[in-house]
PDB file of N, CA and C in Angstrom:
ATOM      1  N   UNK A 622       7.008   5.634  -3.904  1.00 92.00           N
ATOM      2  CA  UNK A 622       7.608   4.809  -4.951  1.00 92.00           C
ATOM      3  C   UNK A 622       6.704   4.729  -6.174  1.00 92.00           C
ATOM      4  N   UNK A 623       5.621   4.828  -5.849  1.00 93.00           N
ATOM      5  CA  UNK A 623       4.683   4.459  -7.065  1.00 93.00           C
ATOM      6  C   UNK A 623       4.328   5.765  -7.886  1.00 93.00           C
ATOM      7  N   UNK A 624       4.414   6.789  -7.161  1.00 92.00           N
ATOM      8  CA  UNK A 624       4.887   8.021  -7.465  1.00 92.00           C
ATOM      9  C   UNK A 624       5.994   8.154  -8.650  1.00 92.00           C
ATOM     10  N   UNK A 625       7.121   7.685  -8.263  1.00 94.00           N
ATOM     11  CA  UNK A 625       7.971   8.060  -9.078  1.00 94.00           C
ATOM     12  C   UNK A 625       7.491   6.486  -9.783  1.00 94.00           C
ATOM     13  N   UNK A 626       7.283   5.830 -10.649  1.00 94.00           N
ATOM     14  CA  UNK A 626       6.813   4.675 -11.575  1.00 94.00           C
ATOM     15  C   UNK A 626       7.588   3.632 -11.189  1.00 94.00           C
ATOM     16  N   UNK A 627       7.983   3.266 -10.026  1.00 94.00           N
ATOM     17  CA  UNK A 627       8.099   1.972  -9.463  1.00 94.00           C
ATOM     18  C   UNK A 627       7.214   1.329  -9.213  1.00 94.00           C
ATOM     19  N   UNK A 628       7.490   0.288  -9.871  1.00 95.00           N
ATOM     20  CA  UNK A 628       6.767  -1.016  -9.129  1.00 95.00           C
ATOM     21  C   UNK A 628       6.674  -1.340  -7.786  1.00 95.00           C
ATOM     22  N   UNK A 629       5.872  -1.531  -7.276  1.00 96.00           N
ATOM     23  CA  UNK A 629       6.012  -2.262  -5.908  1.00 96.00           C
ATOM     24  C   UNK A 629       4.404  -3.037  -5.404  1.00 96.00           C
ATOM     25  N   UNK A 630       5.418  -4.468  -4.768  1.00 96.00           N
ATOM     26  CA  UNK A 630       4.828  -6.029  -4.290  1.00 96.00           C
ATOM     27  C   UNK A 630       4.848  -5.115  -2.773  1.00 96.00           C
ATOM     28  N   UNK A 631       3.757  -5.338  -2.431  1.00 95.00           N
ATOM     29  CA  UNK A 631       3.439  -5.182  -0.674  1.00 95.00           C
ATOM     30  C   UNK A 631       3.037  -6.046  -0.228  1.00 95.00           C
ATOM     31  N   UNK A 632       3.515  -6.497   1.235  1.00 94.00           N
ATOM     32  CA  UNK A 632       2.882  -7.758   1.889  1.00 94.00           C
ATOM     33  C   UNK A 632       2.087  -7.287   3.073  1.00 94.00           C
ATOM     34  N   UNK A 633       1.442  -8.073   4.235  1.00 93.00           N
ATOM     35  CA  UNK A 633       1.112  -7.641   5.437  1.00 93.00           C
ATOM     36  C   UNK A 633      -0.218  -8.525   5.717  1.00 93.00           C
ATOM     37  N   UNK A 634      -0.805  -8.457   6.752  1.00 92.00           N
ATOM     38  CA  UNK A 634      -2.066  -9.492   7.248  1.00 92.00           C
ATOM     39  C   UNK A 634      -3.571  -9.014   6.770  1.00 92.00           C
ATOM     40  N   UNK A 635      -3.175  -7.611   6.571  1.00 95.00           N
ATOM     41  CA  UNK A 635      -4.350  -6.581   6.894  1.00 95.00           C
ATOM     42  C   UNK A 635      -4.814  -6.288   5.156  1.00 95.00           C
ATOM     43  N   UNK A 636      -6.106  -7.443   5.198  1.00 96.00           N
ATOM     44  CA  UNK A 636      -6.734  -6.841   3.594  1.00 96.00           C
ATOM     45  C   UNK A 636      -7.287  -5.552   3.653  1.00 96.00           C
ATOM     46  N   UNK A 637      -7.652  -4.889   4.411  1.00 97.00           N
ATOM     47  CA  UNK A 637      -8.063  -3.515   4.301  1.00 97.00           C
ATOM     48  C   UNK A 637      -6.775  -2.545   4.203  1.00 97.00           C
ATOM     49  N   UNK A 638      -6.171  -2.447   4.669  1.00 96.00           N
ATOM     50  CA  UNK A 638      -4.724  -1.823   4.115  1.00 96.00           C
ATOM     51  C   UNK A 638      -3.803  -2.401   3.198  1.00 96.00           C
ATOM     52  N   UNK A 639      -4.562  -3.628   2.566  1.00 96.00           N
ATOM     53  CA  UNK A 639      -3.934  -3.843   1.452  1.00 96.00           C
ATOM     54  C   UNK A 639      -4.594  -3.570  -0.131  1.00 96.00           C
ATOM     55  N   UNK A 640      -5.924  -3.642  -0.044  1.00 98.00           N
ATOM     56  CA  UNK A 640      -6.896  -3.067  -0.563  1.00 98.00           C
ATOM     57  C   UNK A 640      -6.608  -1.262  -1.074  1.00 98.00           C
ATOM     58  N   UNK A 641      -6.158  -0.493   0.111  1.00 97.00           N
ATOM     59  CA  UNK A 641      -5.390   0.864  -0.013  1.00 97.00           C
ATOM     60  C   UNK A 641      -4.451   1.324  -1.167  1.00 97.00           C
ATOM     61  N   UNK A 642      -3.781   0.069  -0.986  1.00 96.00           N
ATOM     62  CA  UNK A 642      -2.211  -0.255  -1.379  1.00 96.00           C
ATOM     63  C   UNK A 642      -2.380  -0.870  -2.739  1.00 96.00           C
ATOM     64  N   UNK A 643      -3.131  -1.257  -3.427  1.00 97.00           N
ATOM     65  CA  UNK A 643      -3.601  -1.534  -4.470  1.00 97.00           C
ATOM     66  C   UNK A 643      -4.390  -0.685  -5.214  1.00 97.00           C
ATOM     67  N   UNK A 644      -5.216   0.054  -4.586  1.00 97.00           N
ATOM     68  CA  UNK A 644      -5.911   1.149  -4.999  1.00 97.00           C
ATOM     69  C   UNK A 644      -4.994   2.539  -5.529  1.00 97.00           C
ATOM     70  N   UNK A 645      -3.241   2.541  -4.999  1.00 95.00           N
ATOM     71  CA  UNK A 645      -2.428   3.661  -5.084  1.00 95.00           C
ATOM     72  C   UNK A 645      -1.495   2.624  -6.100  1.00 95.00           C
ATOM     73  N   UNK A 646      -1.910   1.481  -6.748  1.00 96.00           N
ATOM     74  CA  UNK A 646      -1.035   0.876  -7.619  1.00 96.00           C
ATOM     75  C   UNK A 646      -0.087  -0.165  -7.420  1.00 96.00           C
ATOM     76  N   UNK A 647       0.121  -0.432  -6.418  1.00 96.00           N
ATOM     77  CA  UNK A 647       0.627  -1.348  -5.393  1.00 96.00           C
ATOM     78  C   UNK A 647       0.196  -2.862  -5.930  1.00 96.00           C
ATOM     79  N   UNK A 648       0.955  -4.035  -5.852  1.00 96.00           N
ATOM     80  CA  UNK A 648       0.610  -5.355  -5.969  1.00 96.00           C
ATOM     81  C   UNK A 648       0.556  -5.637  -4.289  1.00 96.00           C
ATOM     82  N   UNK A 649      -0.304  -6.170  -4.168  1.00 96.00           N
ATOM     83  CA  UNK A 649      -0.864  -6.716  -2.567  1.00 96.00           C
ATOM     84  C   UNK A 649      -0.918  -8.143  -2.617  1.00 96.00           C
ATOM     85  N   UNK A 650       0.235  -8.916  -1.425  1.00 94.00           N
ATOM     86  CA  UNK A 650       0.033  -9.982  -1.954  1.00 94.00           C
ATOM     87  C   UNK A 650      -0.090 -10.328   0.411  1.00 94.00           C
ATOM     88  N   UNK A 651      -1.001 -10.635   0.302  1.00 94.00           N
ATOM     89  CA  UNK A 651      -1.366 -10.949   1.546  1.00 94.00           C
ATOM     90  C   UNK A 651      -0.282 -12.140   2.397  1.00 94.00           C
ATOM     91  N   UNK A 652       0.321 -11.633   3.376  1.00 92.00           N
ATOM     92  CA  UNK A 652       1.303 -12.688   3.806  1.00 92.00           C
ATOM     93  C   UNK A 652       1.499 -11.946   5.398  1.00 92.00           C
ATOM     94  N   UNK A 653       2.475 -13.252   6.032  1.00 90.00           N
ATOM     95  CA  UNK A 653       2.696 -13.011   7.337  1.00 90.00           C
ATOM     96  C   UNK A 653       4.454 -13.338   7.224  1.00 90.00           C
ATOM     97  N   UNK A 654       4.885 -12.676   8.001  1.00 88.00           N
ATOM     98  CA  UNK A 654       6.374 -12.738   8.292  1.00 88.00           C
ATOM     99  C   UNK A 654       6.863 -14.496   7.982  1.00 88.00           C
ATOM    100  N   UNK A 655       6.044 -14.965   9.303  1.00 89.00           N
ATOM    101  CA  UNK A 655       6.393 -16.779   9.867  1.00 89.00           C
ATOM    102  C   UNK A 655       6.015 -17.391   8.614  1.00 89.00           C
ATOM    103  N   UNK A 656       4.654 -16.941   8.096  1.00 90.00           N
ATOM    104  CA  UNK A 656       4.453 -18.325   6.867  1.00 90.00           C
ATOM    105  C   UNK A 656       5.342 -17.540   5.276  1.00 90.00           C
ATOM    106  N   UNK A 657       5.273 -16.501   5.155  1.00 91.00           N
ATOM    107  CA  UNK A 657       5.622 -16.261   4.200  1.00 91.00           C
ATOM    108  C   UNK A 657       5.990 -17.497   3.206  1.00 91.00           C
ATOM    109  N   UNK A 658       5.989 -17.260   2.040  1.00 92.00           N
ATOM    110  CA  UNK A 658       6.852 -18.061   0.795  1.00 92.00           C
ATOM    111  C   UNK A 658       7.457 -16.811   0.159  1.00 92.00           C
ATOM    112  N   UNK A 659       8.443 -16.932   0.589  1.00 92.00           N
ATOM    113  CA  UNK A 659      10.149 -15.443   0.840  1.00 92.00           C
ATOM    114  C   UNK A 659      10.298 -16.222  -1.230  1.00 92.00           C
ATOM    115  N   UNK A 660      10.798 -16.951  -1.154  1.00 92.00           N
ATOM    116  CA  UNK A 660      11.247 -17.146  -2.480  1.00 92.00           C
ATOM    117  C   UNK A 660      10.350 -16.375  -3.622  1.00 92.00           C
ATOM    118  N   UNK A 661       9.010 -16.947  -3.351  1.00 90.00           N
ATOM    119  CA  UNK A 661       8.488 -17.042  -4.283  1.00 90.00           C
ATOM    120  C   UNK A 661       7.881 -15.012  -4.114  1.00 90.00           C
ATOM    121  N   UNK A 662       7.868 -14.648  -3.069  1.00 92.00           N
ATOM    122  CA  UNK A 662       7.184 -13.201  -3.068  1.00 92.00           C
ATOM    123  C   UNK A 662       8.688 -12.443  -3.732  1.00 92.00           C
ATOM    124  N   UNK A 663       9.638 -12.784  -3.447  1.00 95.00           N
ATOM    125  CA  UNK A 663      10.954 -11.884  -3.830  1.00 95.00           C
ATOM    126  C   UNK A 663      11.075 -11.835  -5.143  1.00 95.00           C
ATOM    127  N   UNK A 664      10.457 -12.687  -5.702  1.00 93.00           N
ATOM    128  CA  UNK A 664      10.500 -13.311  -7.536  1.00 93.00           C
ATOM    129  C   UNK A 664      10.505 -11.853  -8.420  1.00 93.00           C
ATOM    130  N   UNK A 665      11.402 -11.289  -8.681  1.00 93.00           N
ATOM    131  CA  UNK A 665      11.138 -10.407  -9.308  1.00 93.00           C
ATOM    132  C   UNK A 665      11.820  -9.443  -8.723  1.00 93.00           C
ATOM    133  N   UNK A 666      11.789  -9.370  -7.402  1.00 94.00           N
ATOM    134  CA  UNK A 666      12.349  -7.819  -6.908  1.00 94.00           C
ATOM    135  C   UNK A 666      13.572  -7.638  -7.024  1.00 94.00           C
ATOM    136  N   UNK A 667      14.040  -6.232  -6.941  1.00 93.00           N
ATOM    137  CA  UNK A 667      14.970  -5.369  -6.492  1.00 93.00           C
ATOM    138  C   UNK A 667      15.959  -5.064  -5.411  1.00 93.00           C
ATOM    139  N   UNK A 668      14.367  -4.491  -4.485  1.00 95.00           N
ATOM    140  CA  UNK A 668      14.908  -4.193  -3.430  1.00 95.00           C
ATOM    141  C   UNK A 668      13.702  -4.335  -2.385  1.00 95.00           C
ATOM    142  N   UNK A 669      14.123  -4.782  -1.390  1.00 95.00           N
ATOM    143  CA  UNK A 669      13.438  -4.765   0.206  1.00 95.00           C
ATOM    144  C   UNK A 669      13.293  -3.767   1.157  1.00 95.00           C
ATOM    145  N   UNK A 670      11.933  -3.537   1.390  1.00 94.00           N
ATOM    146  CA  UNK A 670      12.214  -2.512   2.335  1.00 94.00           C
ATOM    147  C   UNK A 670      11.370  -3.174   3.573  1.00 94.00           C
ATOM    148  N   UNK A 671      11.938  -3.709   4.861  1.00 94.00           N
ATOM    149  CA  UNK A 671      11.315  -4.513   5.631  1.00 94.00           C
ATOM    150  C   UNK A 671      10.905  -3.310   6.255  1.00 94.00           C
ATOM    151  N   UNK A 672       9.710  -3.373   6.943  1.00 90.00           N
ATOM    152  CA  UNK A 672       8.644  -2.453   7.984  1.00 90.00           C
ATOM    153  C   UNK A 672       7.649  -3.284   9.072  1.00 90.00           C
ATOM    154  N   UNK A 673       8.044  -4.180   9.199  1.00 88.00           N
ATOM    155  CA  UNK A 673       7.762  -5.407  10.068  1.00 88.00           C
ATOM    156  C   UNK A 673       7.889  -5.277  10.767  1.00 88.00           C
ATOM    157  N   UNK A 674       7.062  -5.452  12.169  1.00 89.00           N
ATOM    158  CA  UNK A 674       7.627  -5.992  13.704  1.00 89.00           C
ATOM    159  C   UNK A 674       6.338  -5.909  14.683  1.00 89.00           C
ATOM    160  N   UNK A 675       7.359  -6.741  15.739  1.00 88.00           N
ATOM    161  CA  UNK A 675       6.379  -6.628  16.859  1.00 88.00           C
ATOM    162  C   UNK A 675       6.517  -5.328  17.649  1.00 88.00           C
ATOM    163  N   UNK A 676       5.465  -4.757  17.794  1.00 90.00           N
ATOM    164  CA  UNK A 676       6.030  -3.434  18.631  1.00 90.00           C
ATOM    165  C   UNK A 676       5.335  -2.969  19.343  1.00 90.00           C
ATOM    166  N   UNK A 677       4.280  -3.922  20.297  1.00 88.00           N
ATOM    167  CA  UNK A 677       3.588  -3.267  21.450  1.00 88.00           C
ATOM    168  C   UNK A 677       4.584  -3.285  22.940  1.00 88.00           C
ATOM    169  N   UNK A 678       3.739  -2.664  23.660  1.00 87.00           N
ATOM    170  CA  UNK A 678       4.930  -2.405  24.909  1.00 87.00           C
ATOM    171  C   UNK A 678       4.808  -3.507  25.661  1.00 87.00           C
ATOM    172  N   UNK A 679       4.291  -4.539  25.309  1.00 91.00           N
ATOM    173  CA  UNK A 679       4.231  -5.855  26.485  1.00 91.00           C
ATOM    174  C   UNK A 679       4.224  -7.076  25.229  1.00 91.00           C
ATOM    175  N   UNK A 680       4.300  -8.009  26.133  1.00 91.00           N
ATOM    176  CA  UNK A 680       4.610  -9.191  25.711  1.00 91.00           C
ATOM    177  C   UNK A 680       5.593 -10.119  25.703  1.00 91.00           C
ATOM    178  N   UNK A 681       6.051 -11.436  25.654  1.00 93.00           N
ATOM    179  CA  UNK A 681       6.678 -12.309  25.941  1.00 93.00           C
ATOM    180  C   UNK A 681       8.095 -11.889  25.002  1.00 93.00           C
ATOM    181  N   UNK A 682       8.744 -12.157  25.786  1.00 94.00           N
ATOM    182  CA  UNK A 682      10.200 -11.965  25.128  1.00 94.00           C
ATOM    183  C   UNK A 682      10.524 -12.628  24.146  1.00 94.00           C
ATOM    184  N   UNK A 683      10.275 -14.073  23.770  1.00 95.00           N
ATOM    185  CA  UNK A 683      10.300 -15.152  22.808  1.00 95.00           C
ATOM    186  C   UNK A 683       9.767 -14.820  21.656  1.00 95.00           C
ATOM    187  N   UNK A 684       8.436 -13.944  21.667  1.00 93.00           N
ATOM    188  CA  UNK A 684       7.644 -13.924  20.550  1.00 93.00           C
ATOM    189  C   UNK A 684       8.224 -12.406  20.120  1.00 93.00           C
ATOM    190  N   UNK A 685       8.727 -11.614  20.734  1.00 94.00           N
ATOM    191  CA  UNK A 685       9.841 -10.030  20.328  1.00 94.00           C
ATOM    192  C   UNK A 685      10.637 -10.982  19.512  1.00 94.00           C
ATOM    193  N   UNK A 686      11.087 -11.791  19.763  1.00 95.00           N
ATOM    194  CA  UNK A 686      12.808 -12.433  19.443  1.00 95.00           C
ATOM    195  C   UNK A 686      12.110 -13.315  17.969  1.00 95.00           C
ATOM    196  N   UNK A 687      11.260 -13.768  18.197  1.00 93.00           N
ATOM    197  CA  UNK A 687      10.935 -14.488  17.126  1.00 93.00           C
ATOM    198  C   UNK A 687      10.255 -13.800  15.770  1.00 93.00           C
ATOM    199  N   UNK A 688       9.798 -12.911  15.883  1.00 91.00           N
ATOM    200  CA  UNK A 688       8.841 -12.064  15.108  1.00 91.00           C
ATOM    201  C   UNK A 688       9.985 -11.137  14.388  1.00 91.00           C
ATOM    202  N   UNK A 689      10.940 -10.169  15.376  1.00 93.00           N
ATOM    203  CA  UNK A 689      12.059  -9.343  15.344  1.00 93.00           C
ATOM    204  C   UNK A 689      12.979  -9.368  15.130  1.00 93.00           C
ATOM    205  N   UNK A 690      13.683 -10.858  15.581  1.00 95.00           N
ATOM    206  CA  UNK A 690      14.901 -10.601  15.069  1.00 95.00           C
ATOM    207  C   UNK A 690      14.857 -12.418  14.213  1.00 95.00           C
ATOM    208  N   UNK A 691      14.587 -13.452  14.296  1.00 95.00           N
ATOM    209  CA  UNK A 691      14.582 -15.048  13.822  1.00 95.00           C
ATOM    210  C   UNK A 691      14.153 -14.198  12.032  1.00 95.00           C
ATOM    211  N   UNK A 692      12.328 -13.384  12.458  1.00 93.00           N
ATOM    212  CA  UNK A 692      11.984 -14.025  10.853  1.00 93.00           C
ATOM    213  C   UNK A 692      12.581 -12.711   9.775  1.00 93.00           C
ATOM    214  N   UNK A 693      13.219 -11.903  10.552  1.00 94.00           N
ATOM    215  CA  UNK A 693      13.569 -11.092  10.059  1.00 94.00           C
ATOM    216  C   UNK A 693      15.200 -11.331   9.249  1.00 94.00           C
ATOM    217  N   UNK A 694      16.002 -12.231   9.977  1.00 96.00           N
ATOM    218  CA  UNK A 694      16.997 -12.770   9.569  1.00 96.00           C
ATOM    219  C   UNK A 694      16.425 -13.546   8.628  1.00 96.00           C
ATOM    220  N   UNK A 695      15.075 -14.346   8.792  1.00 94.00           N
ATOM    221  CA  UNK A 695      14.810 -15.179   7.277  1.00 94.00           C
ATOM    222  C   UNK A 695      14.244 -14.704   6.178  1.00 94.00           C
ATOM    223  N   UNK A 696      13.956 -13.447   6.116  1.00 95.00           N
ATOM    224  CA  UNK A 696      13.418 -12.516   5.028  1.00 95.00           C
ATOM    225  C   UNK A 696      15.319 -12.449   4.504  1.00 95.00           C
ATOM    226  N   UNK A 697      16.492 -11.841   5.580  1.00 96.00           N
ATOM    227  CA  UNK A 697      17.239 -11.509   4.831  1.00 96.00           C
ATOM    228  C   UNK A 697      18.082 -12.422   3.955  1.00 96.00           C
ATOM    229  N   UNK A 698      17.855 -13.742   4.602  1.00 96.00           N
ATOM    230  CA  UNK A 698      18.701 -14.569   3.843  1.00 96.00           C
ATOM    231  C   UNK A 698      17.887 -15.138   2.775  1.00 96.00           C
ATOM    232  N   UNK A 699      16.370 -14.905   2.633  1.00 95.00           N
ATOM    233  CA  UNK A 699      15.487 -15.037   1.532  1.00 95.00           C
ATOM    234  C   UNK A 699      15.722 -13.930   0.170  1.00 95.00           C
ATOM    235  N   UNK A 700      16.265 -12.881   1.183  1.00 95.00           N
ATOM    236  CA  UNK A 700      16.411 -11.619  -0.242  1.00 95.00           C
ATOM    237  C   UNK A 700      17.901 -12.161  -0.634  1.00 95.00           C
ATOM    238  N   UNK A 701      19.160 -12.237   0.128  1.00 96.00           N
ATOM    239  CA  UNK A 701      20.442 -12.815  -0.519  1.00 96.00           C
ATOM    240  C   UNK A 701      20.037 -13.869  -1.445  1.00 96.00           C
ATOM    241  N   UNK A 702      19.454 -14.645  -0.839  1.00 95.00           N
ATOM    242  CA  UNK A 702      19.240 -15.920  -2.017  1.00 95.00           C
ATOM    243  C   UNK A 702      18.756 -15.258  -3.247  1.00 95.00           C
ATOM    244  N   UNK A 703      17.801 -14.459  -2.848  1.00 94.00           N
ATOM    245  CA  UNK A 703      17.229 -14.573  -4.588  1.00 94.00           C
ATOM    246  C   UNK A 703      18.345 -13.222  -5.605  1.00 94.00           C
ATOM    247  N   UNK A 704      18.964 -12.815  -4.655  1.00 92.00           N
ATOM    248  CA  UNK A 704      19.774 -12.049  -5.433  1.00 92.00           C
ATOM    249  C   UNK A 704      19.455 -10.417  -5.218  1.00 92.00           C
TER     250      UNK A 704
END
């Protein structure tokens, strides 16, 4: 994307791969799915491209469901809202 002269806001936990991502032109704005502030990171955008999830081969079913499918439904109704 930045390639072709798009803009692009990146989120994620990891300052060293966000550090990357800034270095290739990227706005890095450090966030987690659960706490996010969806309003205020969407401020501006376009378009969403979610790449999120839980995806090791173990773990509690609750925290798959919550991570995967809960905050992921609240990113989408965070991107409807803002348009």
């Amino acid at each position: 994307l930045r390639e072709a002269g798009t803009p692009v806001r990146a989120t994620g936990r990891d300052h060293a791969i966000g550090a990357g991502l800034q270095a290739l032109g990227a706005e890095f704005v450090p966030a987690a799915l659960k706490t996010a502030d969806w309003p205020r990171m969407l401020d501006g955008i376009d378009v969403v491209h979610h790449l999120a999830a839980l995806s090791s081969p173990w773990g509690a079913t609750q925290d798959f469901r919550e991570t995967n499918v809960v905050q992921s439904v609240r990113l989408a109704h965070a991107a409807r809202d803002a348009g």
